[in-house]
Coordinates of C-alpha atoms in Angstrom, one line a residue:
Chain A
M198 CA 107.7 113.9 120.8
K199 CA 104.6 114.1 122.9
K200 CA 101.9 111.4 123.5
E201 CA 99.3 113.5 122.0
E202 CA 101.2 113.5 118.6
I203 CA 101.2 109.6 118.5
H204 CA 98.3 108.2 116.5
I205 CA 97.8 104.4 117.2
F206 CA 96.4 102.3 114.3
I207 CA 95.3 98.7 115.0
P208 CA 94.5 96.5 112.0
A209 CA 91.8 94.0 113.3
Y210 CA 89.9 91.1 111.9
N211 CA 87.4 89.3 114.1
E212 CA 88.9 90.5 117.4
E213 CA 85.8 90.9 119.6
K214 CA 87.4 89.1 122.4
M215 CA 90.5 91.3 122.8
I216 CA 89.7 94.7 121.2
S217 CA 88.1 96.3 124.2
S218 CA 90.9 95.5 126.6
V219 CA 93.6 96.4 124.0
I220 CA 91.9 100.0 123.7
K221 CA 91.6 100.3 127.4
D222 CA 95.3 99.4 128.0
I223 CA 96.5 102.0 125.5
R224 CA 94.3 104.7 127.0
F225 CA 95.5 103.8 130.4
C226 CA 99.1 104.5 129.1
G227 CA 98.0 108.1 128.2
F228 CA 97.4 107.7 124.4
N229 CA 94.1 109.0 123.2
H230 CA 94.3 108.8 119.4
I231 CA 93.3 105.2 118.6
Y232 CA 92.1 104.0 115.3
I233 CA 90.8 100.5 114.4
I234 CA 91.1 99.5 110.8
D235 CA 88.4 96.8 110.8
D236 CA 89.4 94.3 108.0
G237 CA 85.9 93.1 107.3
S238 CA 85.2 91.4 110.7
L239 CA 82.3 89.1 110.9
D240 CA 81.8 89.5 114.7
R241 CA 81.3 92.4 117.1
T242 CA 84.6 94.1 116.6
V243 CA 83.3 97.3 115.1
E244 CA 80.6 97.7 117.6
I245 CA 82.9 97.1 120.5
A246 CA 85.6 99.6 119.2
K247 CA 83.0 102.3 118.6
K248 CA 81.7 101.6 122.1
E249 CA 85.3 102.2 123.4
N250 CA 85.4 105.6 121.3
A251 CA 88.0 104.5 119.0
V252 CA 87.9 105.9 115.5
V253 CA 86.9 103.0 113.1
L254 CA 87.8 102.7 109.4
R255 CA 86.0 99.8 107.9
H256 CA 87.0 97.4 105.0
L257 CA 83.8 96.0 103.8
I258 CA 85.5 92.7 103.0
N259 CA 88.6 91.0 104.4
R260 CA 91.6 92.1 102.4
G261 CA 94.6 91.3 104.9
A262 CA 96.8 92.9 107.3
G263 CA 98.9 94.6 104.7
A264 CA 95.9 96.1 103.0
A265 CA 94.5 97.5 106.4
T266 CA 98.0 99.0 107.1
Q267 CA 98.0 100.6 103.7
T268 CA 94.5 102.0 104.5
A269 CA 96.0 103.4 107.8
L270 CA 98.7 105.1 106.0
E271 CA 96.5 106.7 103.5
Y272 CA 94.3 108.0 106.2
A273 CA 97.3 109.4 108.1
R274 CA 98.6 111.1 104.9
K275 CA 95.2 112.8 104.3
K276 CA 94.8 113.9 107.9
K277 CA 98.5 115.0 108.0
L278 CA 99.2 113.0 111.1
P279 CA 102.8 113.5 112.6
Y280 CA 103.4 110.0 114.0
V281 CA 101.7 106.7 113.4
L282 CA 102.2 103.7 115.5
F283 CA 101.0 100.2 114.5
M284 CA 100.3 97.4 116.9
D285 CA 98.4 94.0 116.9
A286 CA 94.9 93.7 118.0
D287 CA 95.3 90.5 119.7
G288 CA 96.9 91.8 122.9
Q289 CA 100.5 90.6 122.4
H290 CA 102.0 94.0 122.2
I291 CA 102.4 95.9 125.5
P292 CA 101.3 99.5 125.2
K293 CA 103.8 100.5 128.0
Q294 CA 106.5 99.8 125.5
I295 CA 105.3 102.4 123.1
Q296 CA 107.3 104.9 125.0
S297 CA 110.6 102.9 124.3
L298 CA 109.9 103.3 120.6
M299 CA 109.3 106.9 120.9
D300 CA 112.4 107.4 122.9
S301 CA 114.5 105.3 120.3
M302 CA 113.1 107.4 117.4
E303 CA 113.8 110.6 119.2
K304 CA 117.3 109.6 120.4
N305 CA 118.5 108.1 117.0
Q306 CA 116.6 110.5 114.8
T307 CA 115.2 107.6 112.9
D308 CA 112.1 107.6 110.5
L309 CA 110.9 104.0 111.2
I310 CA 111.4 102.1 114.5
I311 CA 110.6 98.4 114.6
G312 CA 109.9 96.7 118.0
S313 CA 112.1 93.7 117.9
R314 CA 111.3 90.5 120.0
F315 CA 114.8 89.1 119.5
L316 CA 116.9 92.0 120.8
V317 CA 116.3 90.8 124.5
K318 CA 118.5 88.1 125.9
K319 CA 115.7 85.9 127.0
T320 CA 112.6 85.7 124.9
D321 CA 109.2 83.8 125.5
T322 CA 108.8 83.4 121.9
P323 CA 107.6 79.9 121.1
F324 CA 109.7 77.6 119.0
S325 CA 107.3 77.7 116.0
R326 CA 107.4 81.5 116.1
K327 CA 111.0 81.6 116.3
T328 CA 111.4 79.3 113.4
Y329 CA 109.1 81.3 111.0
N330 CA 110.8 84.6 112.0
Y331 CA 114.1 83.0 111.4
I332 CA 113.2 82.0 107.9
G333 CA 111.5 85.3 107.4
N334 CA 114.5 87.2 108.5
K335 CA 116.9 85.3 106.3
L336 CA 114.8 85.9 103.3
I337 CA 114.2 89.4 103.8
N338 CA 117.9 90.1 104.9
L339 CA 119.0 88.5 101.5
T340 CA 117.4 91.6 99.8
S341 CA 117.8 94.4 102.3
K342 CA 120.8 96.6 103.0
Y343 CA 121.0 95.8 106.8
N344 CA 120.5 92.8 108.8
Y345 CA 117.3 93.0 110.8
T346 CA 116.5 90.7 113.9
D347 CA 112.7 91.0 113.6
T348 CA 111.3 91.6 110.2
Q349 CA 107.8 90.3 111.0
S350 CA 107.1 92.5 114.0
G351 CA 103.9 94.5 113.7
F352 CA 105.0 96.9 116.5
R353 CA 106.3 99.9 114.5
L354 CA 106.5 103.7 114.7
L355 CA 106.7 105.9 111.6
N356 CA 107.3 109.7 111.5
K357 CA 105.8 111.9 108.9
K358 CA 108.6 111.3 106.4
A359 CA 108.0 107.5 106.6
I360 CA 104.1 107.9 106.5
H361 CA 104.6 109.8 103.2
A362 CA 107.3 107.5 101.6
I363 CA 105.7 104.3 102.1
Q364 CA 103.2 102.8 99.7
L365 CA 102.4 99.2 100.5
N366 CA 101.2 96.8 97.8
I367 CA 101.2 93.4 99.6
D368 CA 98.0 92.8 101.1
N369 CA 98.8 90.0 103.5
F370 CA 101.5 89.6 106.3
G371 CA 104.2 90.1 103.7
F372 CA 103.7 93.8 104.1
C373 CA 106.0 93.7 107.3
S374 CA 109.0 92.9 104.9
E375 CA 107.8 95.1 102.2
M376 CA 107.6 98.1 104.5
I377 CA 111.3 97.6 105.4
L378 CA 112.4 97.3 101.8
L379 CA 110.4 100.3 100.7
A380 CA 111.8 102.4 103.5
E381 CA 115.4 101.5 102.5
K382 CA 114.6 102.3 99.0
A383 CA 113.2 105.7 100.1
G384 CA 116.5 106.3 102.1
L385 CA 114.7 106.5 105.5
K386 CA 116.7 105.7 108.6
I387 CA 115.4 102.5 110.2
D388 CA 116.2 101.0 113.5
E389 CA 115.0 98.3 115.9
T390 CA 114.4 98.6 119.6
A391 CA 113.9 95.7 122.1
I392 CA 110.3 94.7 123.1
T393 CA 108.8 91.9 124.9
V394 CA 105.6 90.2 123.8
N395 CA 102.6 88.8 125.7
Y396 CA 102.1 85.5 124.0
T397 CA 98.7 83.7 124.8
D398 CA 97.0 80.8 123.4
Y399 CA 94.7 83.4 121.8
S400 CA 97.4 85.5 120.1
L401 CA 99.3 82.5 119.0
N402 CA 96.2 81.1 117.3
K403 CA 95.5 84.5 115.6
G404 CA 99.0 84.8 114.1
Q405 CA 100.4 83.2 111.0
N406 CA 100.3 79.5 110.7
F407 CA 102.6 77.5 108.5
L408 CA 100.5 77.7 105.3
E409 CA 100.0 81.5 105.8
G410 CA 103.8 81.7 106.3
I411 CA 104.3 80.0 103.0
R412 CA 101.8 82.3 101.3
T413 CA 103.4 85.3 102.7
I414 CA 106.9 84.3 101.5
F415 CA 105.5 83.6 98.1
S416 CA 103.6 86.8 97.8
F417 CA 106.7 88.7 98.9
W418 CA 109.0 86.9 96.4
W419 CA 106.4 87.1 93.7
K420 CA 106.5 91.1 94.3
I421 CA 110.2 91.2 94.2
I422 CA 110.7 89.1 91.0
Y423 CA 107.6 90.3 89.0
N424 CA 108.5 94.0 89.8
Chain B
M296 CA 97.4 63.4 51.5
E297 CA 95.2 60.9 53.4
L298 CA 93.2 62.8 55.9
R299 CA 92.8 61.3 59.3
I300 CA 89.4 61.9 61.3
F301 CA 91.0 64.5 63.7
Q302 CA 92.3 66.5 60.7
I303 CA 88.6 67.0 59.8
I304 CA 87.2 67.4 63.4
V305 CA 89.8 70.0 64.7
P306 CA 89.5 72.5 61.8
V307 CA 85.6 72.3 62.0
L308 CA 85.8 73.0 65.8
V309 CA 88.4 75.8 65.3
S310 CA 86.1 77.4 62.8
G311 CA 83.4 77.5 65.4
F312 CA 85.7 79.1 68.0
I313 CA 87.0 81.7 65.5
I314 CA 83.3 82.7 64.4
N315 CA 82.5 82.9 68.2
L316 CA 85.5 85.3 68.7
I317 CA 84.5 87.4 65.8
L318 CA 80.9 87.7 67.1
K319 CA 82.2 88.6 70.5
Y320 CA 84.4 91.3 69.0
R321 CA 81.4 92.7 67.0
K322 CA 79.4 92.7 70.2
G323 CA 82.1 94.7 71.9
D324 CA 82.8 91.7 74.4
A325 CA 86.3 91.3 73.1
S326 CA 89.1 93.7 72.2
I327 CA 90.9 93.8 68.9
Y328 CA 93.9 92.5 70.9
E329 CA 92.0 89.5 72.0
L330 CA 90.6 88.8 68.6
I331 CA 94.1 89.0 66.9
L332 CA 95.7 86.8 69.7
G333 CA 92.7 84.4 69.8
G334 CA 92.8 84.2 66.0
I335 CA 96.5 83.4 65.8
F336 CA 96.1 80.7 68.6
W337 CA 93.2 79.0 66.8
F338 CA 94.7 79.1 63.4
S339 CA 97.8 77.6 64.8
V340 CA 95.8 74.8 66.4
S341 CA 94.1 74.1 63.0
F342 CA 97.3 74.3 61.1
F343 CA 98.9 71.9 63.5
A344 CA 96.0 69.4 63.1
L345 CA 96.4 69.5 59.4
F346 CA 100.1 69.0 59.4
P347 CA 101.0 67.3 62.8
D348 CA 104.2 65.3 61.5
A349 CA 105.7 68.0 59.6
I350 CA 105.3 70.7 62.4
S351 CA 106.3 68.5 65.3
N352 CA 109.5 67.3 63.4
K353 CA 110.3 70.9 62.7
I354 CA 109.8 71.9 66.3
A355 CA 112.0 68.9 67.4
K356 CA 114.7 70.0 64.9
I357 CA 114.6 73.6 66.0
F358 CA 115.0 72.7 69.8
G359 CA 117.5 69.8 69.1
I360 CA 115.1 67.2 70.5
K361 CA 115.3 63.8 69.1
S362 CA 111.7 62.7 69.1
N363 CA 108.9 64.9 67.7
V364 CA 106.5 63.6 70.4
N365 CA 108.9 64.8 73.2
A366 CA 109.0 68.2 71.4
I367 CA 105.3 68.4 71.5
I368 CA 105.2 67.6 75.1
F369 CA 107.9 70.1 76.1
F370 CA 106.2 72.7 73.9
C371 CA 102.8 72.1 75.7
I372 CA 104.3 72.2 79.0
G373 CA 105.8 75.5 78.3
L374 CA 102.6 76.8 76.9
I375 CA 100.6 75.7 80.1
F376 CA 103.2 77.5 82.3
F377 CA 102.8 80.6 80.1
F378 CA 99.0 80.6 80.6
Q379 CA 99.3 79.7 84.2
F380 CA 101.6 82.8 84.8
K381 CA 99.2 85.1 82.7
L382 CA 96.3 83.8 84.8
Y383 CA 98.0 84.5 88.1
S384 CA 99.0 87.8 86.9
L385 CA 95.4 88.6 86.1
Y386 CA 94.3 87.2 89.4
K387 CA 96.8 89.5 91.3
K388 CA 95.7 92.5 89.2
Q389 CA 92.1 91.8 90.2
Q390 CA 93.0 91.3 93.8
R391 CA 94.7 94.7 93.9
E392 CA 91.7 96.3 92.3
I393 CA 89.3 94.8 94.9
T394 CA 91.7 96.1 97.8
E395 CA 91.8 99.6 96.2
L396 CA 88.0 99.8 96.0
T397 CA 87.7 98.4 99.5
R398 CA 90.2 101.1 100.8
K399 CA 88.4 104.0 99.0
I400 CA 85.1 103.1 100.4
A401 CA 86.6 102.8 103.9
L402 CA 88.3 106.3 103.6
K403 CA 85.2 107.8 101.9
E404 CA 83.1 106.7 104.8
K405 CA 85.4 108.5 107.2
E406 CA 85.4 111.7 105.4

């Protein structure tokens, strides 16, 4: 797997403060295929991303992180991209660690690699995040074949097989869990690899709050039950 | 049978709703499915208004509830939940369609 084969998609909503540095950091690590899925931002996210020479796909209105991720997958299928990597736009994911996801995928011959914040012994993850993730993991692991340590991580690498097999329906953050269940259903090989995360006040404010977490859980279970 | 005031008002109002439904159907604003379902619903309301005691006693007997008033309350709560579920399903369907449209526009712009 070569760096040129990795296409990095970043769903973004009102990320004018961080988007430029996120794109620059990725480029600095030698990855040149960068796509911003702008989810109806009202600020200068699109303008800045274009200035940084990223490919911008734009939702006219805000539809949620899951909807943006599905748009990226459809684009990747259309363009027959070999590998797709998702990462957050708030600067919490460290581009240097893309290599460890690539190595893990190659070594274990997996179709979907999830960067897990909870495989390292000491984690800087704040208590609130740990709690959300603990609840999220428990709820997903109830329905999944395997036990995952970080079902809510947005740092993921998919190969062509996964890109073609996964068709997301949940528009909000529930897509993280939905992706795992769909991948399992499609018989894909899934694995986790340890990552560390840069938590800042900015990234903590951008993530899911308690109410958003409740909505995510509700929409996920609605999908499970209703389907 | 002595008619109480609501036994006159409700059927009159229901007649208005049914006429409105038929007009909507003729204009093409309602489907045959909506016409039939709406018709059944409004006729049931009217029928219930005409024979409230007999119907509520029958419902209570069917479900094994002692009081006919309780039976009506349970029945109405069930009905509200059913409509709530239908509305939420409709809301989700429309949300999905909006997302799909937004996505198609985004991908088309990039072609």
